[in-house]
Amino acid sequence: MNDFSVAMALVDYIPVVLFAAAGVILMRDLYSKMSKGAFALFAAGVIDVTIAGALKATWKLLYAANVCDFAALNAMFFPVQSIGFLLAGIAMLAMLLHPQAEHTALAIAPPVFSGTFVFVGLMVAGLGMMDAVLCILSAKLKKPWLIAVFAVSFLCSLGMGYLSSKDFAEAAMNWIAEGVNVVGQGLLLLGTVLLHKAGLKEMKSCREA
């Protein structure tokens, strides 16, 4: 039996909005620096992560409001979100290594394993690539202190991976996880906005210092 409240469910939408906002800013700033394939991967990844988070929050809201237990919305969260993060991470790495180069989008085969560990691994790998590239861009824009912002954001995401293995039927664990998620996505948005103001969109090439 899950111990959810309506307030808790509504708070779950906050990191979704924060991530979506950061994603939109990055898509606008990096559009001219990515090949069409990389941008398509990045956009798909951002959309996947946003939809997964929104549907998970909606499941929690429906459950808390005693409307129904829409189990499918909860079950699809890890598969959709983890693949989304992986796509976004691959896209940003491709942008850094091969800006405006033609390349074939990588096909992600559906995992054949059960459980959430494989999805947590994909999510961490994607986020790691994404945050690593953002740290490199911070250094190129002479904003090295932003590296700490993205590093802490990544650590919060790692914390979410750890917390996902705990008992989320307890209200306390949900509040802790939501707090960590809000901080992590809030820092991602903050760092993204500051990179935008520092001239990310005006950079001629992500490979040049």
PDB file of C-alpha atoms in Angstrom:
ATOM      1  CA  MET A   1       0.000   0.000   0.000  1.00  0.00           C
ATOM      2  CA  ASN A   2       1.569   3.312  -1.086  1.00  0.00           C
ATOM      3  CA  ASP A   3       1.444   6.246   1.311  1.00  0.00           C
ATOM      4  CA  PHE A   4       0.985   9.098  -1.171  1.00  0.00           C
ATOM      5  CA  SER A   5      -0.703  12.471  -0.686  1.00  0.00           C
ATOM      6  CA  VAL A   6      -2.030  14.853  -3.331  1.00  0.00           C
ATOM      7  CA  ALA A   7       0.526  17.481  -2.282  1.00  0.00           C
ATOM      8  CA  MET A   8       3.338  14.972  -2.716  1.00  0.00           C
ATOM      9  CA  ALA A   9       2.058  14.059  -6.173  1.00  0.00           C
ATOM     10  CA  LEU A  10       1.894  17.716  -7.239  1.00  0.00           C
ATOM     11  CA  VAL A  11       5.478  18.314  -6.055  1.00  0.00           C
ATOM     12  CA  ASP A  12       6.506  15.447  -8.347  1.00  0.00           C
ATOM     13  CA  TYR A  13       5.694  17.663 -11.338  1.00  0.00           C
ATOM     14  CA  ILE A  14       8.269  20.307 -10.321  1.00  0.00           C
ATOM     15  CA  PRO A  15      11.442  18.454 -11.444  1.00  0.00           C
ATOM     16  CA  VAL A  16       9.655  17.511 -14.660  1.00  0.00           C
ATOM     17  CA  VAL A  17       9.033  21.184 -15.457  1.00  0.00           C
ATOM     18  CA  LEU A  18      12.593  22.143 -14.457  1.00  0.00           C
ATOM     19  CA  PHE A  19      14.126  19.481 -16.702  1.00  0.00           C
ATOM     20  CA  ALA A  20      11.847  20.373 -19.616  1.00  0.00           C
ATOM     21  CA  ALA A  21      12.813  24.048 -19.311  1.00  0.00           C
ATOM     22  CA  ALA A  22      16.527  23.188 -19.286  1.00  0.00           C
ATOM     23  CA  GLY A  23      16.016  20.884 -22.260  1.00  0.00           C
ATOM     24  CA  VAL A  24      14.270  23.564 -24.329  1.00  0.00           C
ATOM     25  CA  ILE A  25      17.036  26.095 -23.638  1.00  0.00           C
ATOM     26  CA  LEU A  26      19.706  23.571 -24.607  1.00  0.00           C
ATOM     27  CA  MET A  27      17.859  22.617 -27.794  1.00  0.00           C
ATOM     28  CA  ARG A  28      17.679  26.266 -28.853  1.00  0.00           C
ATOM     29  CA  ASP A  29      21.320  27.006 -27.989  1.00  0.00           C
ATOM     30  CA  LEU A  30      22.809  23.825 -29.452  1.00  0.00           C
ATOM     31  CA  TYR A  31      20.652  23.519 -32.587  1.00  0.00           C
ATOM     32  CA  SER A  32      23.258  25.119 -34.865  1.00  0.00           C
ATOM     33  CA  LYS A  33      26.055  23.023 -33.370  1.00  0.00           C
ATOM     34  CA  MET A  34      24.475  19.590 -33.806  1.00  0.00           C
ATOM     35  CA  SER A  35      24.014  17.556 -36.947  1.00  0.00           C
ATOM     36  CA  LYS A  36      20.406  16.795 -37.808  1.00  0.00           C
ATOM     37  CA  GLY A  37      20.798  13.254 -36.493  1.00  0.00           C
ATOM     38  CA  ALA A  38      22.300  14.353 -33.176  1.00  0.00           C
ATOM     39  CA  PHE A  39      19.651  17.014 -32.677  1.00  0.00           C
ATOM     40  CA  ALA A  40      16.892  14.498 -33.412  1.00  0.00           C
ATOM     41  CA  LEU A  41      18.380  12.157 -30.795  1.00  0.00           C
ATOM     42  CA  PHE A  42      18.670  14.942 -28.252  1.00  0.00           C
ATOM     43  CA  ALA A  43      15.125  16.190 -28.828  1.00  0.00           C
ATOM     44  CA  ALA A  44      13.774  12.647 -28.613  1.00  0.00           C
ATOM     45  CA  GLY A  45      15.679  12.083 -25.387  1.00  0.00           C
ATOM     46  CA  VAL A  46      14.382  15.273 -23.765  1.00  0.00           C
ATOM     47  CA  ILE A  47      10.829  14.448 -24.815  1.00  0.00           C
ATOM     48  CA  ASP A  48      11.128  10.868 -23.504  1.00  0.00           C
ATOM     49  CA  VAL A  49      12.424  11.985 -20.119  1.00  0.00           C
ATOM     50  CA  THR A  50       9.775  14.710 -19.789  1.00  0.00           C
ATOM     51  CA  ILE A  51       6.902  12.412 -20.742  1.00  0.00           C
ATOM     52  CA  ALA A  52       8.132   9.650 -18.436  1.00  0.00           C
ATOM     53  CA  GLY A  53       8.336  12.025 -15.487  1.00  0.00           C
ATOM     54  CA  ALA A  54       4.950  13.595 -16.220  1.00  0.00           C
ATOM     55  CA  LEU A  55       3.219  10.221 -16.515  1.00  0.00           C
ATOM     56  CA  LYS A  56       4.826   8.972 -13.282  1.00  0.00           C
ATOM     57  CA  ALA A  57       3.625  12.112 -11.472  1.00  0.00           C
ATOM     58  CA  THR A  58       0.163  11.637 -12.992  1.00  0.00           C
ATOM     59  CA  TRP A  59       0.074   8.033 -11.751  1.00  0.00           C
ATOM     60  CA  LYS A  60       0.953   9.236  -8.264  1.00  0.00           C
ATOM     61  CA  LEU A  61      -1.706  11.965  -8.424  1.00  0.00           C
ATOM     62  CA  LEU A  62      -4.418   9.534  -9.548  1.00  0.00           C
ATOM     63  CA  TYR A  63      -3.400   7.126  -6.797  1.00  0.00           C
ATOM     64  CA  ALA A  64      -3.293   9.829  -4.101  1.00  0.00           C
ATOM     65  CA  ALA A  65      -6.680  11.195  -5.180  1.00  0.00           C
ATOM     66  CA  ASN A  66      -8.093   7.656  -4.952  1.00  0.00           C
ATOM     67  CA  VAL A  67      -9.158   7.765  -8.610  1.00  0.00           C
ATOM     68  CA  CYS A  68      -7.352   4.605  -9.713  1.00  0.00           C
ATOM     69  CA  ASP A  69      -4.036   2.784  -9.655  1.00  0.00           C
ATOM     70  CA  PHE A  70      -2.993   3.254 -13.299  1.00  0.00           C
ATOM     71  CA  ALA A  71      -0.136   0.772 -12.999  1.00  0.00           C
ATOM     72  CA  ALA A  72       1.070   1.120 -16.606  1.00  0.00           C
ATOM     73  CA  LEU A  73       2.061   4.751 -16.010  1.00  0.00           C
ATOM     74  CA  ASN A  74       4.279   3.670 -13.151  1.00  0.00           C
ATOM     75  CA  ALA A  75       5.709   0.607 -14.900  1.00  0.00           C
ATOM     76  CA  MET A  76       6.845   2.522 -17.996  1.00  0.00           C
ATOM     77  CA  PHE A  77       8.749   5.192 -16.028  1.00  0.00           C
ATOM     78  CA  PHE A  78      12.200   3.589 -15.818  1.00  0.00           C
ATOM     79  CA  PRO A  79      12.320   2.140 -19.373  1.00  0.00           C
ATOM     80  CA  VAL A  80      11.200   5.369 -21.063  1.00  0.00           C
ATOM     81  CA  GLN A  81      13.204   7.778 -18.889  1.00  0.00           C
ATOM     82  CA  SER A  82      16.444   5.799 -18.956  1.00  0.00           C
ATOM     83  CA  ILE A  83      16.435   5.456 -22.742  1.00  0.00           C
ATOM     84  CA  GLY A  84      15.614   9.160 -23.006  1.00  0.00           C
ATOM     85  CA  PHE A  85      18.628  10.129 -20.896  1.00  0.00           C
ATOM     86  CA  LEU A  86      20.844   7.787 -22.902  1.00  0.00           C
ATOM     87  CA  LEU A  87      19.705   9.302 -26.209  1.00  0.00           C
ATOM     88  CA  ALA A  88      20.310  12.838 -24.909  1.00  0.00           C
ATOM     89  CA  GLY A  89      23.748  11.881 -23.625  1.00  0.00           C
ATOM     90  CA  ILE A  90      24.768  10.221 -26.900  1.00  0.00           C
ATOM     91  CA  ALA A  91      23.565  13.265 -28.849  1.00  0.00           C
ATOM     92  CA  MET A  92      25.623  15.704 -26.771  1.00  0.00           C
ATOM     93  CA  LEU A  93      28.709  13.515 -27.003  1.00  0.00           C
ATOM     94  CA  ALA A  94      28.249  13.271 -30.781  1.00  0.00           C
ATOM     95  CA  MET A  95      27.953  17.066 -30.948  1.00  0.00           C
ATOM     96  CA  LEU A  96      31.246  17.476 -29.101  1.00  0.00           C
ATOM     97  CA  LEU A  97      33.149  14.884 -31.127  1.00  0.00           C
ATOM     98  CA  HIS A  98      31.573  15.361 -34.550  1.00  0.00           C
ATOM     99  CA  PRO A  99      29.866  18.756 -34.820  1.00  0.00           C
ATOM    100  CA  GLN A 100      27.735  19.082 -37.951  1.00  0.00           C
ATOM    101  CA  ALA A 101      29.015  15.735 -39.212  1.00  0.00           C
ATOM    102  CA  GLU A 102      26.762  13.226 -40.892  1.00  0.00           C
ATOM    103  CA  HIS A 103      26.354  10.118 -38.832  1.00  0.00           C
ATOM    104  CA  THR A 104      23.825   7.377 -38.343  1.00  0.00           C
ATOM    105  CA  ALA A 105      21.621   7.566 -35.268  1.00  0.00           C
ATOM    106  CA  LEU A 106      22.264   4.725 -32.886  1.00  0.00           C
ATOM    107  CA  ALA A 107      19.461   2.240 -32.523  1.00  0.00           C
ATOM    108  CA  ILE A 108      18.693   1.330 -28.936  1.00  0.00           C
ATOM    109  CA  ALA A 109      17.499  -2.254 -28.699  1.00  0.00           C
ATOM    110  CA  PRO A 110      14.863  -2.954 -26.049  1.00  0.00           C
ATOM    111  CA  PRO A 111      16.463  -4.409 -22.901  1.00  0.00           C
ATOM    112  CA  VAL A 112      15.702  -8.073 -22.388  1.00  0.00           C
ATOM    113  CA  PHE A 113      16.323  -8.029 -18.647  1.00  0.00           C
ATOM    114  CA  SER A 114      13.714  -7.568 -15.952  1.00  0.00           C
ATOM    115  CA  GLY A 115      13.990  -5.198 -13.017  1.00  0.00           C
ATOM    116  CA  THR A 116      15.181  -1.598 -12.882  1.00  0.00           C
ATOM    117  CA  PHE A 117      18.954  -1.975 -12.534  1.00  0.00           C
ATOM    118  CA  VAL A 118      19.618  -1.953 -16.266  1.00  0.00           C
ATOM    119  CA  PHE A 119      17.514   1.184 -16.675  1.00  0.00           C
ATOM    120  CA  VAL A 120      19.267   2.938 -13.797  1.00  0.00           C
ATOM    121  CA  GLY A 121      22.560   2.105 -15.528  1.00  0.00           C
ATOM    122  CA  LEU A 122      21.382   3.565 -18.842  1.00  0.00           C
ATOM    123  CA  MET A 123      20.105   6.677 -17.105  1.00  0.00           C
ATOM    124  CA  VAL A 124      23.392   7.236 -15.260  1.00  0.00           C
ATOM    125  CA  ALA A 125      25.403   6.682 -18.469  1.00  0.00           C
ATOM    126  CA  GLY A 126      23.281   9.160 -20.407  1.00  0.00           C
ATOM    127  CA  LEU A 127      23.331  11.760 -17.651  1.00  0.00           C
ATOM    128  CA  GLY A 128      27.066  11.287 -17.215  1.00  0.00           C
ATOM    129  CA  MET A 129      27.724  12.041 -20.878  1.00  0.00           C
ATOM    130  CA  MET A 130      25.308  14.952 -20.871  1.00  0.00           C
ATOM    131  CA  ASP A 131      26.742  16.583 -17.726  1.00  0.00           C
ATOM    132  CA  ALA A 132      30.337  15.914 -18.821  1.00  0.00           C
ATOM    133  CA  VAL A 133      29.746  17.821 -22.068  1.00  0.00           C
ATOM    134  CA  LEU A 134      28.056  20.658 -20.162  1.00  0.00           C
ATOM    135  CA  CYS A 135      31.116  20.848 -17.887  1.00  0.00           C
ATOM    136  CA  ILE A 136      33.408  21.051 -20.939  1.00  0.00           C
ATOM    137  CA  LEU A 137      31.254  23.806 -22.430  1.00  0.00           C
ATOM    138  CA  SER A 138      31.397  25.661 -19.090  1.00  0.00           C
ATOM    139  CA  ALA A 139      35.189  25.621 -19.218  1.00  0.00           C
ATOM    140  CA  LYS A 140      35.226  26.787 -22.860  1.00  0.00           C
ATOM    141  CA  LEU A 141      32.937  29.700 -21.964  1.00  0.00           C
ATOM    142  CA  LYS A 142      35.286  30.594 -19.086  1.00  0.00           C
ATOM    143  CA  LYS A 143      32.710  29.708 -16.439  1.00  0.00           C
ATOM    144  CA  PRO A 144      34.615  26.910 -14.655  1.00  0.00           C
ATOM    145  CA  TRP A 145      32.600  27.315 -11.458  1.00  0.00           C
ATOM    146  CA  LEU A 146      29.553  26.039 -13.342  1.00  0.00           C
ATOM    147  CA  ILE A 147      31.279  22.656 -13.421  1.00  0.00           C
ATOM    148  CA  ALA A 148      30.449  22.336  -9.723  1.00  0.00           C
ATOM    149  CA  VAL A 149      26.777  23.102 -10.468  1.00  0.00           C
ATOM    150  CA  PHE A 150      26.525  20.340 -13.068  1.00  0.00           C
ATOM    151  CA  ALA A 151      28.567  17.964 -10.895  1.00  0.00           C
ATOM    152  CA  VAL A 152      26.192  18.385  -7.951  1.00  0.00           C
ATOM    153  CA  SER A 153      23.236  17.986 -10.307  1.00  0.00           C
ATOM    154  CA  PHE A 154      24.753  14.705 -11.497  1.00  0.00           C
ATOM    155  CA  LEU A 155      25.345  13.558  -7.918  1.00  0.00           C
ATOM    156  CA  CYS A 156      21.673  14.230  -7.161  1.00  0.00           C
ATOM    157  CA  SER A 157      20.755  12.064 -10.133  1.00  0.00           C
ATOM    158  CA  LEU A 158      23.017   9.311  -8.806  1.00  0.00           C
ATOM    159  CA  GLY A 159      21.210   9.704  -5.501  1.00  0.00           C
ATOM    160  CA  MET A 160      17.912   9.199  -7.296  1.00  0.00           C
ATOM    161  CA  GLY A 161      19.289   5.968  -8.753  1.00  0.00           C
ATOM    162  CA  TYR A 162      20.151   4.769  -5.252  1.00  0.00           C
ATOM    163  CA  LEU A 163      16.820   5.868  -3.806  1.00  0.00           C
ATOM    164  CA  SER A 164      14.970   4.013  -6.558  1.00  0.00           C
ATOM    165  CA  SER A 165      16.036   0.755  -4.912  1.00  0.00           C
ATOM    166  CA  LYS A 166      14.317   1.719  -1.660  1.00  0.00           C
ATOM    167  CA  ASP A 167      10.715   1.234  -0.556  1.00  0.00           C
ATOM    168  CA  PHE A 168       8.748   4.017  -2.232  1.00  0.00           C
ATOM    169  CA  ALA A 169       5.551   2.905  -0.520  1.00  0.00           C
ATOM    170  CA  GLU A 170       6.634   5.025   2.448  1.00  0.00           C
ATOM    171  CA  ALA A 171       5.808   8.737   2.351  1.00  0.00           C
ATOM    172  CA  ALA A 172       9.169   9.700   3.872  1.00  0.00           C
ATOM    173  CA  MET A 173      11.135   8.056   1.063  1.00  0.00           C
ATOM    174  CA  ASN A 174       8.971   9.789  -1.536  1.00  0.00           C
ATOM    175  CA  TRP A 175       9.555  13.216   0.024  1.00  0.00           C
ATOM    176  CA  ILE A 176      13.307  12.597   0.199  1.00  0.00           C
ATOM    177  CA  ALA A 177      13.430  11.431  -3.414  1.00  0.00           C
ATOM    178  CA  GLU A 178      11.345  14.378  -4.617  1.00  0.00           C
ATOM    179  CA  GLY A 179      13.576  16.807  -2.714  1.00  0.00           C
ATOM    180  CA  VAL A 180      16.721  15.336  -4.266  1.00  0.00           C
ATOM    181  CA  ASN A 181      15.121  15.383  -7.710  1.00  0.00           C
ATOM    182  CA  VAL A 182      13.986  18.998  -7.405  1.00  0.00           C
ATOM    183  CA  VAL A 183      17.476  20.092  -6.342  1.00  0.00           C
ATOM    184  CA  GLY A 184      19.142  18.111  -9.133  1.00  0.00           C
ATOM    185  CA  GLN A 185      16.882  19.367 -11.921  1.00  0.00           C
ATOM    186  CA  GLY A 186      16.891  22.881 -10.456  1.00  0.00           C
ATOM    187  CA  LEU A 187      20.699  22.968 -10.648  1.00  0.00           C
ATOM    188  CA  LEU A 188      20.573  21.630 -14.211  1.00  0.00           C
ATOM    189  CA  LEU A 189      18.212  24.445 -15.187  1.00  0.00           C
ATOM    190  CA  LEU A 190      20.313  27.045 -13.337  1.00  0.00           C
ATOM    191  CA  GLY A 191      23.505  25.912 -15.035  1.00  0.00           C
ATOM    192  CA  THR A 192      21.800  25.817 -18.427  1.00  0.00           C
ATOM    193  CA  VAL A 193      20.421  29.352 -18.038  1.00  0.00           C
ATOM    194  CA  LEU A 194      23.837  30.670 -16.983  1.00  0.00           C
ATOM    195  CA  LEU A 195      25.516  28.947 -19.953  1.00  0.00           C
ATOM    196  CA  HIS A 196      22.912  30.530 -22.213  1.00  0.00           C
ATOM    197  CA  LYS A 197      23.655  33.968 -20.764  1.00  0.00           C
ATOM    198  CA  ALA A 198      27.391  33.335 -21.125  1.00  0.00           C
ATOM    199  CA  GLY A 199      26.970  32.960 -24.879  1.00  0.00           C
ATOM    200  CA  LEU A 200      26.437  29.252 -25.516  1.00  0.00           C
ATOM    201  CA  LYS A 201      24.222  29.939 -28.502  1.00  0.00           C
ATOM    202  CA  GLU A 202      26.811  32.268 -30.065  1.00  0.00           C
ATOM    203  CA  MET A 203      29.689  29.746 -29.887  1.00  0.00           C
ATOM    204  CA  LYS A 204      30.901  28.993 -33.403  1.00  0.00           C
ATOM    205  CA  SER A 205      32.017  25.451 -32.598  1.00  0.00           C
ATOM    206  CA  CYS A 206      31.815  23.290 -29.487  1.00  0.00           C
ATOM    207  CA  ARG A 207      35.235  21.830 -30.306  1.00  0.00           C
ATOM    208  CA  GLU A 208      37.041  25.146 -30.321  1.00  0.00           C
ATOM    209  CA  ALA A 209      38.300  26.762 -27.146  1.00  0.00           C
TER     210      ALA A 209
END
